Amino acid sequence: MSHFIDLLNVRKLPGRQTVPTANVILPSRWVVGIDADQLRRAPDLMSINAVKNWLPHCFQMDDLDLVTLAARLADQAGAEILAIRARGYTVSEKLDRSPVTDADLISQRTILNGLRTRTPDIPAIAEESATNRAEPIPSVFWLVDPLDGTREFAANLDEFVVNIGLIRDHEVVLGAVAAPARHEVYTGVVGRGAWKRTGGTDMPIQVRDVPRDGPVALVSRHDADDQRLPSMLARYEVAETVRMGSGLKFCRIAEGKADLYVRPGRTMEWDTAAPHAILQAAGGTVLTTEGKPLLYGKPNWENPSFVCAGAQSARSRDQDGGPAPAGD
């Protein structure tokens, strides 16, 4: 039997804001700091959603709640991106000469507003508003790329995504990646599992064993002229190389459609956090070229070169049987 809490006499939750006096009924698992003798059954749940929006500071969200929130916001932002592409948009250039569109900015506003409303105590770092860090970052924070694959978006390709990832103590915890043009949403919670949503249904996903004829390697569309790429690929007995844009590369490995992703070029933490979490939750790995875990909260938010791998059997020739690095 479910139990509920009457907030009429609740004055303050430990470590949280004062709760306004209100004759409101909430499920007990949503509220912290309440004694057991305050529980009672609720005759009516009609106002629950309204109350959740009204008192977001009352709720103790676990990682599954947080990834559900991230998936909903990523999906909502993705729908707005498709609407913008349908009606037309402008493309400008940022200081680093990468493109930015109206869709990037509107998507970011939607996501940040949602995160600030539901998780006001967790700071969010987003691509289009990030600055070089002047102070230490908190131990828990969101990393948001409102439109990963802007070049693909502008070229009318479907390889662009919305990334929302959560970092805790420099490590990925969970992530949601929406691919709006493909009508797909990937989610993952490290230690709990990974899922892919198509047609409104979430199905579990996991990395595959490497095919007998060798791994399928993914590379960025924009690394074609990088002189480091051939030597990185040469470490693996690759059967096929496929070029692809955005964080979808992580997700393809996570769902067992590819085995490796090598990245010699510059990426930012918001590019990789969400898909990294999904790949790791699905059984894969993301390591630097030195074989160390890819961590977050680094100076200037920049990632080193890295390699993503699915099954441990996707090993480089010089690793002496150790697992191959993995990444976005």
Short mmCIF file of C-alpha atoms in Angstrom, two decimals:
data_model
loop_
_atom_site.label_atom_id
_atom_site.label_comp_id
_atom_site.label_asym_id
_atom_site.label_seq_id
_atom_site.Cartn_x
_atom_site.Cartn_y
_atom_site.Cartn_z
CA MET A 1 0.00 0.00 0.00
CA SER A 2 1.41 3.43 -1.00
CA HIS A 3 1.84 6.10 1.65
CA PHE A 4 1.52 9.84 1.21
CA ILE A 5 2.39 12.99 3.13
CA ASP A 6 0.12 15.86 4.14
CA LEU A 7 2.22 19.02 3.82
CA LEU A 8 -0.26 21.10 5.82
CA ASN A 9 1.92 20.96 8.96
CA VAL A 10 5.34 20.65 7.35
CA ARG A 11 7.31 23.81 8.08
CA LYS A 12 10.81 23.09 6.90
CA LEU A 13 12.68 20.20 5.31
CA PRO A 14 16.24 19.68 6.63
CA GLY A 15 18.72 21.57 4.51
CA ARG A 16 15.99 22.88 2.20
CA GLN A 17 13.81 25.92 1.82
CA THR A 18 10.77 26.56 3.99
CA VAL A 19 7.69 24.90 2.54
CA PRO A 20 4.62 27.17 2.27
CA THR A 21 1.63 26.07 4.34
CA ALA A 22 -0.64 24.15 2.01
CA ASN A 23 -3.19 21.39 2.18
CA VAL A 24 -1.41 19.24 -0.38
CA ILE A 25 -0.92 15.49 -0.65
CA LEU A 26 2.34 14.04 -2.03
CA PRO A 27 3.74 10.50 -2.37
CA SER A 28 6.16 9.99 0.52
CA ARG A 29 9.07 8.93 -1.69
CA TRP A 30 9.13 12.43 -3.18
CA VAL A 31 9.71 14.19 0.13
CA VAL A 32 12.68 14.02 2.49
CA GLY A 33 12.96 14.71 6.18
CA ILE A 34 9.45 13.59 7.17
CA ASP A 35 8.79 11.32 10.15
CA ALA A 36 6.95 8.05 9.56
CA ASP A 37 4.01 9.10 11.77
CA GLN A 38 3.23 11.88 9.29
CA LEU A 39 2.38 9.40 6.57
CA ARG A 40 -1.15 8.71 5.53
CA ARG A 41 -3.02 7.60 2.46
CA ALA A 42 -4.09 10.12 -0.17
CA PRO A 43 -7.65 10.00 -1.51
CA ASP A 44 -6.86 12.04 -4.58
CA LEU A 45 -3.74 12.44 -6.76
CA MET A 46 -5.13 14.99 -9.22
CA SER A 47 -2.80 17.80 -8.13
CA ILE A 48 0.48 15.88 -7.99
CA ASN A 49 2.04 17.23 -11.22
CA ALA A 50 1.13 20.80 -10.35
CA VAL A 51 2.66 20.42 -6.91
CA LYS A 52 5.87 18.92 -8.33
CA ASN A 53 6.35 22.05 -10.43
CA TRP A 54 5.43 24.31 -7.50
CA LEU A 55 7.72 22.75 -4.92
CA PRO A 56 10.73 21.34 -6.81
CA HIS A 57 12.94 21.74 -3.75
CA CYS A 58 10.84 19.18 -1.87
CA PHE A 59 11.83 16.27 -4.05
CA GLN A 60 14.77 13.96 -3.62
CA MET A 61 15.49 12.68 -7.12
CA ASP A 62 17.58 9.57 -7.62
CA ASP A 63 19.63 8.87 -10.74
CA LEU A 64 16.71 7.22 -12.56
CA ASP A 65 14.57 10.31 -11.87
CA LEU A 66 17.39 12.54 -13.13
CA VAL A 67 17.94 10.61 -16.35
CA THR A 68 14.18 10.66 -16.98
CA LEU A 69 14.26 14.44 -16.59
CA ALA A 70 17.26 14.72 -18.92
CA ALA A 71 15.57 12.53 -21.55
CA ARG A 72 12.37 14.58 -21.42
CA LEU A 73 14.23 17.87 -21.82
CA ALA A 74 16.44 16.50 -24.62
CA ASP A 75 13.38 15.22 -26.46
CA GLN A 76 11.57 18.55 -26.00
CA ALA A 77 14.59 20.51 -27.24
CA GLY A 78 14.89 18.14 -30.20
CA ALA A 79 11.31 18.83 -31.24
CA GLU A 80 12.04 22.57 -31.15
CA ILE A 81 15.17 22.04 -33.27
CA LEU A 82 13.15 20.22 -35.96
CA ALA A 83 10.55 23.00 -35.96
CA ILE A 84 13.27 25.60 -36.43
CA ARG A 85 14.85 23.67 -39.30
CA ALA A 86 11.45 23.41 -40.99
CA ARG A 87 10.78 27.15 -40.87
CA GLY A 88 14.32 28.37 -41.55
CA TYR A 89 17.21 29.65 -39.43
CA THR A 90 20.39 31.70 -39.49
CA VAL A 91 23.95 30.41 -39.13
CA SER A 92 26.71 32.49 -37.57
CA GLU A 93 30.29 31.83 -36.52
CA LYS A 94 31.64 31.73 -32.98
CA LEU A 95 35.08 32.94 -31.92
CA ASP A 96 36.51 29.44 -32.42
CA ARG A 97 35.07 29.51 -35.98
CA SER A 98 32.55 26.76 -35.26
CA PRO A 99 28.97 27.36 -36.44
CA VAL A 100 26.04 28.29 -34.22
CA THR A 101 22.37 28.60 -35.22
CA ASP A 102 19.09 29.82 -33.79
CA ALA A 103 18.35 26.18 -32.97
CA ASP A 104 21.41 25.92 -30.69
CA LEU A 105 20.32 28.92 -28.66
CA ILE A 106 16.63 28.04 -28.35
CA SER A 107 17.43 24.43 -27.46
CA GLN A 108 19.86 25.57 -24.78
CA ARG A 109 17.30 27.95 -23.25
CA THR A 110 14.71 25.16 -23.04
CA ILE A 111 17.12 22.74 -21.39
CA LEU A 112 18.62 25.18 -18.90
CA ASN A 113 15.21 26.47 -17.84
CA GLY A 114 14.07 22.90 -17.22
CA LEU A 115 17.18 21.92 -15.28
CA ARG A 116 17.12 25.06 -13.13
CA THR A 117 13.46 24.50 -12.29
CA ARG A 118 13.75 20.82 -11.34
CA THR A 119 17.36 20.69 -10.05
CA PRO A 120 18.11 24.19 -8.79
CA ASP A 121 21.01 22.99 -6.62
CA ILE A 122 22.90 21.40 -9.53
CA PRO A 123 24.76 23.88 -11.74
CA ALA A 124 24.56 23.40 -15.50
CA ILE A 125 27.43 24.07 -17.91
CA ALA A 126 26.21 24.54 -21.49
CA GLU A 127 28.18 24.99 -24.70
CA GLU A 128 26.77 28.31 -25.82
CA SER A 129 27.26 30.02 -22.45
CA ALA A 130 30.34 28.32 -21.02
CA THR A 131 33.36 30.40 -20.09
CA ASN A 132 36.85 29.53 -18.94
CA ARG A 133 36.68 28.49 -15.30
CA ALA A 134 37.79 31.00 -12.70
CA GLU A 135 36.72 28.96 -9.66
CA PRO A 136 36.61 25.25 -8.82
CA ILE A 137 33.57 23.48 -10.22
CA PRO A 138 31.15 21.82 -7.77
CA SER A 139 31.41 18.07 -7.35
CA VAL A 140 28.10 17.54 -9.18
CA PHE A 141 27.10 19.39 -12.35
CA TRP A 142 25.25 19.02 -15.63
CA LEU A 143 27.01 19.24 -19.01
CA VAL A 144 24.77 20.29 -21.90
CA ASP A 145 25.32 20.41 -25.63
CA PRO A 146 22.05 21.80 -26.99
CA LEU A 147 22.90 20.84 -30.59
CA ASP A 148 25.82 18.50 -31.15
CA GLY A 149 26.49 18.24 -34.87
CA THR A 150 25.57 21.75 -35.97
CA ARG A 151 27.35 21.22 -39.29
CA GLU A 152 25.28 18.10 -39.95
CA PHE A 153 22.12 19.97 -38.95
CA ALA A 154 22.91 22.80 -41.38
CA ALA A 155 23.69 20.28 -44.12
CA ASN A 156 20.24 18.66 -43.70
CA LEU A 157 21.74 15.39 -42.43
CA ASP A 158 20.15 13.45 -39.56
CA GLU A 159 23.37 12.98 -37.55
CA PHE A 160 22.79 15.69 -34.93
CA VAL A 161 21.81 15.20 -31.31
CA VAL A 162 20.96 16.91 -28.03
CA ASN A 163 23.25 15.91 -25.14
CA ILE A 164 22.51 16.21 -21.40
CA GLY A 165 24.94 14.48 -19.03
CA LEU A 166 25.51 14.50 -15.27
CA ILE A 167 28.98 14.53 -13.70
CA ARG A 168 29.75 13.51 -10.13
CA ASP A 169 33.28 13.70 -8.70
CA HIS A 170 34.76 14.10 -12.21
CA GLU A 171 33.08 10.94 -13.57
CA VAL A 172 30.05 10.46 -15.80
CA VAL A 173 26.96 9.26 -13.93
CA LEU A 174 24.13 9.36 -16.46
CA GLY A 175 23.20 10.81 -19.78
CA ALA A 176 20.43 11.36 -22.32
CA VAL A 177 21.03 11.79 -26.05
CA ALA A 178 18.12 12.68 -28.32
CA ALA A 179 18.45 12.23 -32.09
CA PRO A 180 15.36 14.18 -33.20
CA ALA A 181 15.66 13.61 -36.95
CA ARG A 182 15.80 9.86 -36.26
CA HIS A 183 13.06 9.95 -33.60
CA GLU A 184 15.38 8.21 -31.13
CA VAL A 185 16.35 8.89 -27.53
CA TYR A 186 19.22 7.07 -25.81
CA THR A 187 19.60 7.02 -22.03
CA GLY A 188 22.01 5.43 -19.61
CA VAL A 189 22.82 5.31 -15.91
CA VAL A 190 26.23 3.90 -15.05
CA GLY A 191 25.79 0.71 -13.06
CA ARG A 192 22.07 0.51 -13.88
CA GLY A 193 21.87 0.02 -17.65
CA ALA A 194 21.27 1.77 -20.98
CA TRP A 195 18.18 2.08 -23.17
CA LYS A 196 17.06 3.24 -26.59
CA ARG A 197 13.60 4.70 -27.16
CA THR A 198 11.92 4.39 -30.54
CA GLY A 199 8.20 4.63 -31.16
CA GLY A 200 7.61 5.45 -27.50
CA THR A 201 9.16 2.19 -26.25
CA ASP A 202 12.39 1.93 -24.24
CA MET A 203 14.46 -1.15 -24.97
CA PRO A 204 17.68 -2.12 -23.15
CA ILE A 205 20.88 -1.92 -25.19
CA GLN A 206 24.40 -3.23 -24.67
CA VAL A 207 27.69 -3.46 -26.52
CA ARG A 208 28.32 -6.47 -28.74
CA ASP A 209 31.14 -8.96 -29.09
CA VAL A 210 33.49 -7.92 -31.86
CA PRO A 211 32.64 -9.66 -35.17
CA ARG A 212 34.97 -12.44 -36.24
CA ASP A 213 36.26 -10.46 -39.22
CA GLY A 214 37.23 -7.50 -37.00
CA PRO A 215 35.78 -4.37 -35.41
CA VAL A 216 33.79 -1.69 -37.18
CA ALA A 217 35.43 1.66 -36.39
CA LEU A 218 33.66 5.01 -36.40
CA VAL A 219 35.47 8.27 -37.10
CA SER A 220 34.33 11.87 -37.18
CA ARG A 221 33.37 13.37 -40.51
CA HIS A 222 35.68 16.26 -39.65
CA ASP A 223 38.85 14.24 -38.88
CA ALA A 224 39.54 13.23 -42.48
CA ASP A 225 42.66 15.39 -42.73
CA ASP A 226 43.98 14.72 -39.23
CA GLN A 227 47.38 13.08 -39.66
CA ARG A 228 47.04 11.28 -36.31
CA LEU A 229 44.03 9.26 -37.40
CA PRO A 230 45.78 6.61 -39.57
CA SER A 231 48.25 5.73 -36.83
CA MET A 232 45.48 5.45 -34.24
CA LEU A 233 43.44 3.16 -36.49
CA ALA A 234 46.52 1.09 -37.32
CA ARG A 235 46.58 -0.17 -33.72
CA TYR A 236 43.40 -2.13 -34.43
CA GLU A 237 42.61 -4.83 -36.98
CA VAL A 238 39.68 -2.82 -38.33
CA ALA A 239 37.34 -4.53 -40.79
CA GLU A 240 35.44 -1.38 -41.76
CA THR A 241 35.63 2.36 -41.14
CA VAL A 242 32.48 4.50 -41.14
CA ARG A 243 32.34 8.30 -40.96
CA MET A 244 29.62 9.78 -38.77
CA GLY A 245 28.84 13.04 -37.05
CA SER A 246 28.03 13.95 -33.42
CA GLY A 247 27.67 11.86 -30.27
CA LEU A 248 25.72 9.26 -32.23
CA LYS A 249 29.03 7.42 -32.59
CA PHE A 250 29.02 6.56 -28.87
CA CYS A 251 25.41 5.44 -29.12
CA ARG A 252 26.02 3.20 -32.12
CA ILE A 253 28.68 1.36 -30.13
CA ALA A 254 26.42 1.23 -27.07
CA GLU A 255 23.63 -0.47 -29.06
CA GLY A 256 25.99 -2.97 -30.68
CA LYS A 257 26.08 -1.51 -34.19
CA ALA A 258 29.81 -0.67 -34.13
CA ASP A 259 32.86 -1.43 -31.99
CA LEU A 260 35.33 1.47 -31.90
CA TYR A 261 35.48 5.23 -32.13
CA VAL A 262 38.88 6.88 -32.27
CA ARG A 263 39.09 10.64 -31.78
CA PRO A 264 42.42 12.39 -32.32
CA GLY A 265 40.98 15.90 -32.56
CA ARG A 266 39.79 18.48 -30.07
CA THR A 267 36.44 17.94 -28.36
CA MET A 268 34.76 19.62 -25.43
CA GLU A 269 33.32 17.98 -22.33
CA TRP A 270 29.71 18.80 -23.26
CA ASP A 271 30.29 16.94 -26.56
CA THR A 272 31.09 13.69 -24.79
CA ALA A 273 29.56 13.56 -21.27
CA ALA A 274 26.06 12.29 -22.10
CA PRO A 275 27.02 9.73 -24.78
CA HIS A 276 30.00 8.64 -22.67
CA ALA A 277 27.63 7.78 -19.82
CA ILE A 278 25.38 5.81 -22.16
CA LEU A 279 28.27 3.82 -23.62
CA GLN A 280 29.70 3.05 -20.20
CA ALA A 281 26.26 2.04 -18.91
CA ALA A 282 25.95 -0.33 -21.89
CA GLY A 283 29.23 -2.06 -21.05
CA GLY A 284 31.71 -0.01 -23.07
CA THR A 285 34.70 2.10 -22.09
CA VAL A 286 36.11 5.55 -22.90
CA LEU A 287 39.83 5.99 -22.34
CA THR A 288 42.47 8.52 -23.29
CA THR A 289 45.20 7.39 -25.67
CA GLU A 290 47.32 6.85 -22.55
CA GLY A 291 44.80 4.28 -21.31
CA LYS A 292 43.37 6.46 -18.54
CA PRO A 293 39.65 7.11 -17.92
CA LEU A 294 38.25 10.24 -19.55
CA LEU A 295 37.38 12.56 -16.66
CA TYR A 296 35.43 15.82 -16.44
CA GLY A 297 35.85 19.26 -14.90
CA LYS A 298 39.18 19.81 -16.71
CA PRO A 299 40.70 23.25 -17.38
CA ASN A 300 38.87 25.03 -20.20
CA TRP A 301 36.53 22.01 -20.54
CA GLU A 302 38.77 20.45 -23.22
CA ASN A 303 39.17 16.71 -23.80
CA PRO A 304 42.39 15.01 -24.88
CA SER A 305 42.41 12.47 -27.70
CA PHE A 306 40.52 9.33 -26.75
CA VAL A 307 39.24 5.97 -27.95
CA CYS A 308 35.82 4.41 -27.31
CA ALA A 309 35.34 0.66 -27.36
CA GLY A 310 32.49 -1.75 -26.87
CA ALA A 311 33.45 -5.26 -25.82
CA GLN A 312 36.84 -5.86 -24.22
CA SER A 313 37.79 -8.00 -27.20
CA ALA A 314 38.14 -4.80 -29.25
CA ARG A 315 41.81 -4.47 -28.31
CA SER A 316 44.66 -2.66 -29.93
CA ARG A 317 47.62 -4.73 -31.05
CA ASP A 318 49.98 -3.21 -28.49
CA GLN A 319 47.82 -3.58 -25.37
CA ASP A 320 48.95 -7.11 -24.53
CA GLY A 321 45.44 -8.41 -24.03
CA GLY A 322 44.14 -5.40 -22.07
CA PRO A 323 40.83 -3.81 -22.93
CA ALA A 324 40.85 -1.20 -25.66
CA PRO A 325 40.08 2.41 -24.75
CA ALA A 326 36.59 3.68 -25.36
CA GLY A 327 35.03 7.09 -25.95
CA ASP A 328 32.72 9.30 -28.09
#
